[in-house]
mmCIF file of C-alpha atoms in Angstrom:
data_model
loop_
_atom_site.group_PDB
_atom_site.id
_atom_site.type_symbol
_atom_site.label_atom_id
_atom_site.label_comp_id
_atom_site.label_asym_id
_atom_site.label_seq_id
_atom_site.Cartn_x
_atom_site.Cartn_y
_atom_site.Cartn_z
ATOM 1 C CA MET A 1 -158.957 -132.181 32.814
ATOM 2 C CA LYS A 2 -155.604 -130.935 31.668
ATOM 3 C CA LYS A 3 -156.979 -127.410 31.422
ATOM 4 C CA GLN A 4 -158.290 -127.575 34.980
ATOM 5 C CA TYR A 5 -154.919 -128.787 36.199
ATOM 6 C CA ILE A 6 -153.173 -125.878 34.463
ATOM 7 C CA LEU A 7 -155.651 -123.385 35.948
ATOM 8 C CA ALA A 8 -155.174 -124.881 39.410
ATOM 9 C CA CYS A 9 -151.411 -124.655 39.030
ATOM 10 C CA ALA A 10 -151.652 -121.048 37.836
ATOM 11 C CA ALA A 11 -153.890 -120.160 40.781
ATOM 12 C CA PHE A 12 -151.431 -121.802 43.162
ATOM 13 C CA ILE A 13 -148.492 -119.891 41.664
ATOM 14 C CA LEU A 14 -150.374 -116.611 41.920
ATOM 15 C CA LEU A 15 -151.281 -117.293 45.543
ATOM 16 C CA ALA A 16 -147.758 -118.392 46.366
ATOM 17 C CA GLY A 17 -146.321 -115.357 44.608
ATOM 18 C CA GLY A 18 -148.542 -113.034 46.606
ATOM 19 C CA THR A 19 -147.505 -114.759 49.801
ATOM 20 C CA LEU A 20 -143.847 -114.530 48.891
ATOM 21 C CA GLN A 21 -144.237 -110.905 47.959
ATOM 22 C CA SER A 22 -145.996 -110.141 51.226
ATOM 23 C CA CYS A 23 -143.184 -111.877 53.134
ATOM 24 C CA LYS A 24 -140.638 -109.628 51.488
ATOM 25 C CA GLU A 25 -142.336 -106.508 52.832
ATOM 26 C CA LYS A 26 -140.656 -105.213 55.974
ATOM 27 C CA LYS A 27 -142.877 -105.126 59.006
ATOM 28 C CA GLN A 28 -143.384 -101.716 60.556
ATOM 29 C CA SER A 29 -142.373 -101.451 64.221
ATOM 30 C CA ASP A 30 -143.140 -98.904 66.913
ATOM 31 C CA VAL A 31 -139.904 -99.810 68.739
ATOM 32 C CA ILE A 32 -137.184 -97.121 68.419
ATOM 33 C CA ILE A 33 -133.645 -98.228 69.169
ATOM 34 C CA THR A 34 -131.295 -95.520 70.453
ATOM 35 C CA THR A 35 -128.071 -95.219 72.464
ATOM 36 C CA LYS A 36 -128.347 -94.155 76.074
ATOM 37 C CA PRO A 37 -126.357 -90.949 76.630
ATOM 38 C CA VAL A 38 -123.285 -91.374 78.812
ATOM 39 C CA GLU A 39 -123.447 -89.119 81.854
ATOM 40 C CA GLU A 40 -120.268 -87.229 82.604
ATOM 41 C CA LYS A 41 -119.091 -87.936 86.097
ATOM 42 C CA LYS A 42 -118.364 -84.680 87.881
ATOM 43 C CA LEU A 43 -115.857 -84.817 90.686
ATOM 44 C CA PRO A 44 -116.999 -83.624 94.094
ATOM 45 C CA THR A 45 -115.678 -80.252 95.252
ATOM 46 C CA GLN A 46 -111.990 -80.716 95.938
ATOM 47 C CA LYS A 47 -109.377 -79.144 98.202
ATOM 48 C CA VAL A 48 -106.053 -77.750 97.096
ATOM 49 C CA GLY A 49 -104.597 -79.251 100.289
ATOM 50 C CA ASP A 50 -104.215 -78.066 103.874
ATOM 51 C CA TYR A 51 -100.794 -77.586 105.438
ATOM 52 C CA GLU A 52 -99.018 -75.985 108.375
ATOM 53 C CA MET A 53 -95.381 -74.901 108.358
ATOM 54 C CA GLU A 54 -93.290 -73.495 111.204
ATOM 55 C CA THR A 55 -89.977 -71.798 110.407
ATOM 56 C CA PRO A 56 -87.482 -70.142 112.792
ATOM 57 C CA VAL A 57 -85.980 -66.884 111.548
ATOM 58 C CA ASP A 58 -83.411 -64.462 112.939
ATOM 59 C CA TRP A 59 -84.750 -60.975 112.461
ATOM 60 C CA VAL A 60 -84.042 -57.507 113.898
ATOM 61 C CA GLY A 61 -81.827 -58.881 116.650
ATOM 62 C CA SER A 62 -84.007 -61.757 117.837
ATOM 63 C CA THR A 63 -85.309 -65.179 116.806
ATOM 64 C CA TYR A 64 -88.940 -65.597 115.813
ATOM 65 C CA GLN A 65 -91.098 -68.540 114.798
ATOM 66 C CA VAL A 66 -93.102 -67.938 111.634
ATOM 67 C CA VAL A 67 -96.156 -70.182 111.476
ATOM 68 C CA VAL A 68 -98.083 -70.396 108.188
ATOM 69 C CA GLU A 69 -101.258 -72.469 107.942
ATOM 70 C CA ARG A 70 -103.372 -73.046 104.836
ATOM 71 C CA LYS A 71 -106.914 -74.377 105.157
ATOM 72 C CA ALA A 72 -109.771 -74.804 102.708
ATOM 73 C CA ASP A 73 -112.701 -72.537 103.542
ATOM 74 C CA GLU A 74 -116.117 -73.758 102.418
ATOM 75 C CA SER A 75 -117.660 -70.328 103.030
ATOM 76 C CA LEU A 76 -115.606 -68.688 100.257
ATOM 77 C CA PRO A 77 -116.719 -68.700 96.601
ATOM 78 C CA LEU A 78 -115.570 -71.856 94.814
ATOM 79 C CA ALA A 79 -112.619 -71.838 92.422
ATOM 80 C CA ASP A 80 -112.784 -73.513 88.993
ATOM 81 C CA ASP A 81 -109.853 -75.215 87.261
ATOM 82 C CA GLY A 82 -111.223 -74.361 83.805
ATOM 83 C CA GLN A 83 -112.375 -77.953 83.192
ATOM 84 C CA GLY A 84 -115.531 -77.644 85.277
ATOM 85 C CA ASN A 85 -113.960 -79.103 88.424
ATOM 86 C CA LYS A 86 -114.683 -77.077 91.546
ATOM 87 C CA TYR A 87 -112.300 -76.413 94.433
ATOM 88 C CA PHE A 88 -112.664 -74.799 97.828
ATOM 89 C CA ASP A 89 -110.649 -71.598 98.091
ATOM 90 C CA ASN A 90 -108.188 -71.185 100.964
ATOM 91 C CA ARG A 91 -107.575 -69.000 103.949
ATOM 92 C CA ILE A 92 -103.934 -68.675 104.973
ATOM 93 C CA SER A 93 -102.956 -67.483 108.426
ATOM 94 C CA VAL A 94 -99.525 -66.015 109.136
ATOM 95 C CA ARG A 95 -98.301 -65.769 112.722
ATOM 96 C CA VAL A 96 -94.959 -64.367 113.889
ATOM 97 C CA VAL A 97 -94.204 -65.481 117.435
ATOM 98 C CA ARG A 98 -91.545 -64.053 119.753
ATOM 99 C CA LYS A 99 -89.187 -66.142 121.920
ATOM 100 C CA ASP A 100 -91.445 -65.686 124.970
ATOM 101 C CA GLY A 101 -94.427 -67.107 123.045
ATOM 102 C CA SER A 102 -96.216 -63.791 122.545
ATOM 103 C CA GLU A 103 -97.419 -62.893 119.088
ATOM 104 C CA PHE A 104 -95.827 -60.068 117.172
ATOM 105 C CA PHE A 105 -98.094 -60.594 114.149
ATOM 106 C CA ASN A 106 -101.235 -62.617 113.430
ATOM 107 C CA ARG A 107 -103.361 -62.206 110.334
ATOM 108 C CA THR A 108 -105.441 -64.403 108.034
ATOM 109 C CA PHE A 109 -105.335 -63.729 104.293
ATOM 110 C CA THR A 110 -107.760 -64.640 101.505
ATOM 111 C CA LYS A 111 -107.572 -64.187 97.754
ATOM 112 C CA GLU A 112 -109.417 -60.885 98.169
ATOM 113 C CA ASP A 113 -106.321 -59.397 99.844
ATOM 114 C CA PHE A 114 -104.468 -59.836 96.535
ATOM 115 C CA SER A 115 -107.310 -58.896 94.172
ATOM 116 C CA ALA A 116 -105.551 -55.727 92.974
ATOM 117 C CA TYR A 117 -102.937 -57.914 91.273
ATOM 118 C CA VAL A 118 -105.276 -60.372 89.533
ATOM 119 C CA ASP A 119 -107.674 -59.585 86.666
ATOM 120 C CA ALA A 120 -111.386 -60.147 87.257
ATOM 121 C CA LEU A 121 -111.778 -63.336 85.169
ATOM 122 C CA TYR A 122 -108.652 -64.941 86.594
ATOM 123 C CA LYS A 123 -109.648 -63.970 90.104
ATOM 124 C CA LYS A 124 -113.007 -65.701 89.687
ATOM 125 C CA ASN A 125 -111.469 -69.025 88.628
ATOM 126 C CA SER A 126 -108.427 -69.058 90.902
ATOM 127 C CA ALA A 127 -107.547 -69.806 94.513
ATOM 128 C CA LEU A 128 -105.076 -68.471 97.056
ATOM 129 C CA LEU A 129 -102.396 -71.144 96.676
ATOM 130 C CA GLY A 130 -99.698 -70.258 99.172
ATOM 131 C CA ILE A 131 -97.812 -67.837 101.375
ATOM 132 C CA VAL A 132 -94.330 -69.018 102.314
ATOM 133 C CA LEU A 133 -91.519 -67.309 104.215
ATOM 134 C CA ASP A 134 -88.660 -66.486 101.870
ATOM 135 C CA LYS A 135 -86.233 -64.456 103.967
ATOM 136 C CA ALA A 136 -85.647 -61.755 106.576
ATOM 137 C CA GLU A 137 -84.314 -58.641 104.890
ATOM 138 C CA GLY A 138 -83.586 -55.489 106.882
ATOM 139 C CA ASP A 139 -86.778 -54.321 108.569
ATOM 140 C CA TYR A 140 -88.952 -56.820 106.664
ATOM 141 C CA LEU A 141 -89.969 -60.429 106.677
ATOM 142 C CA VAL A 142 -90.385 -61.328 103.011
ATOM 143 C CA PHE A 143 -92.900 -63.967 101.873
ATOM 144 C CA ALA A 144 -93.619 -65.503 98.479
ATOM 145 C CA ALA A 145 -97.349 -65.667 97.726
ATOM 146 C CA SER A 146 -99.334 -66.977 94.786
ATOM 147 C CA VAL A 147 -102.868 -66.852 93.413
ATOM 148 C CA GLY A 148 -103.677 -69.250 90.585
ATOM 149 C CA SER A 149 -105.342 -72.345 89.219
ATOM 150 C CA PRO A 150 -106.334 -74.800 91.961
ATOM 151 C CA ASP A 151 -105.345 -77.730 89.732
ATOM 152 C CA LYS A 152 -102.028 -79.096 91.039
ATOM 153 C CA MET A 153 -100.998 -80.041 87.502
ATOM 154 C CA SER A 154 -101.406 -76.469 86.266
ATOM 155 C CA ASP A 155 -98.631 -73.871 86.202
ATOM 156 C CA GLU A 156 -100.991 -70.903 85.838
ATOM 157 C CA TYR A 157 -100.603 -68.486 88.722
ATOM 158 C CA VAL A 158 -99.674 -64.934 89.660
ATOM 159 C CA PRO A 159 -96.470 -64.699 91.769
ATOM 160 C CA LEU A 160 -96.501 -62.056 94.499
ATOM 161 C CA VAL A 161 -94.302 -60.767 97.288
ATOM 162 C CA LEU A 162 -95.780 -60.043 100.712
ATOM 163 C CA LYS A 163 -93.743 -58.088 103.258
ATOM 164 C CA ILE A 164 -94.300 -57.591 106.977
ATOM 165 C CA SER A 165 -92.409 -54.665 108.504
ATOM 166 C CA ARG A 166 -90.935 -54.521 112.004
ATOM 167 C CA PHE A 167 -93.975 -52.393 112.909
ATOM 168 C CA GLY A 168 -96.461 -55.002 111.700
ATOM 169 C CA ASP A 169 -97.402 -53.236 108.462
ATOM 170 C CA VAL A 170 -98.165 -55.388 105.415
ATOM 171 C CA SER A 171 -97.375 -54.551 101.792
ATOM 172 C CA VAL A 172 -97.811 -56.558 98.590
ATOM 173 C CA SER A 173 -96.061 -56.297 95.232
ATOM 174 C CA LYS A 174 -95.732 -58.354 92.074
ATOM 175 C CA ASP A 175 -92.806 -60.750 92.172
ATOM 176 C CA THR A 176 -89.962 -59.770 89.842
ATOM 177 C CA GLN A 177 -87.444 -62.360 91.091
ATOM 178 C CA MET A 178 -86.515 -65.657 89.450
ATOM 179 C CA ASP A 179 -85.004 -67.417 92.471
ATOM 180 C CA ILE A 180 -87.951 -67.809 94.856
ATOM 181 C CA SER A 181 -89.477 -71.293 94.861
ATOM 182 C CA SER A 182 -91.572 -73.407 97.196
ATOM 183 C CA ASP A 183 -93.181 -76.847 97.223
ATOM 184 C CA GLN A 184 -95.903 -75.496 99.495
ATOM 185 C CA GLN A 185 -97.020 -73.059 96.819
ATOM 186 C CA GLY A 186 -97.072 -75.788 94.241
ATOM 187 C CA GLN A 187 -95.264 -73.712 91.583
ATOM 188 C CA PRO A 188 -91.906 -71.993 91.191
ATOM 189 C CA GLN A 189 -91.949 -68.210 91.264
ATOM 190 C CA LEU A 190 -91.759 -66.622 87.814
ATOM 191 C CA PRO A 191 -90.863 -63.059 86.830
ATOM 192 C CA ALA A 192 -93.579 -60.445 86.431
ATOM 193 C CA GLU A 193 -93.423 -57.519 84.042
ATOM 194 C CA ASP A 194 -93.717 -54.686 86.519
ATOM 195 C CA GLU A 195 -93.724 -54.131 90.234
ATOM 196 C CA GLU A 196 -96.260 -52.237 92.268
ATOM 197 C CA GLU A 197 -96.291 -52.118 96.041
ATOM 198 C CA ASP A 198 -99.246 -51.259 98.219
ATOM 199 C CA GLY A 199 -100.256 -51.610 101.823
ATOM 200 C CA VAL A 200 -102.765 -54.364 102.522
#
């Protein structure tokens, strides 16, 4: 009887041990837990900012109104701020109006008009930022112009000088002056290494 009891106990321990051992085994699962990738939110295409500015100027014996208007143009290739954010490039119109209301000068400029002064890579990722009247000097109306990063927080740009003669001719050169500045352009004018002047 005692022997049977011992055998029964041994059998029970073996069975219990097998059960305990089988409980310790980790169950296989077909469920794979992973982290969902976070999608980067891209900003919609932005504008540098439209503006219109009218400035009276005494020039060659008379008073003129110089009207400069900047507008985003969705038909132009987009500009990139280098961070993947896209911006509409701008068209800037310059009108010089006589006292009687007739127009002495009226022309719209794009970045392409200044392409000779901007390298190919920079041209691709930049926008026409501004054209602002600086002064009347002799036979010329002198404007500060800039092509650069469309990001308002950036200070990357190429400073240029645009001149309109008393005959309506237009010439462009690199800016070599330190004292030209404008809020409309978004950046102060900085010196350039050399100066070249061409008709546009």
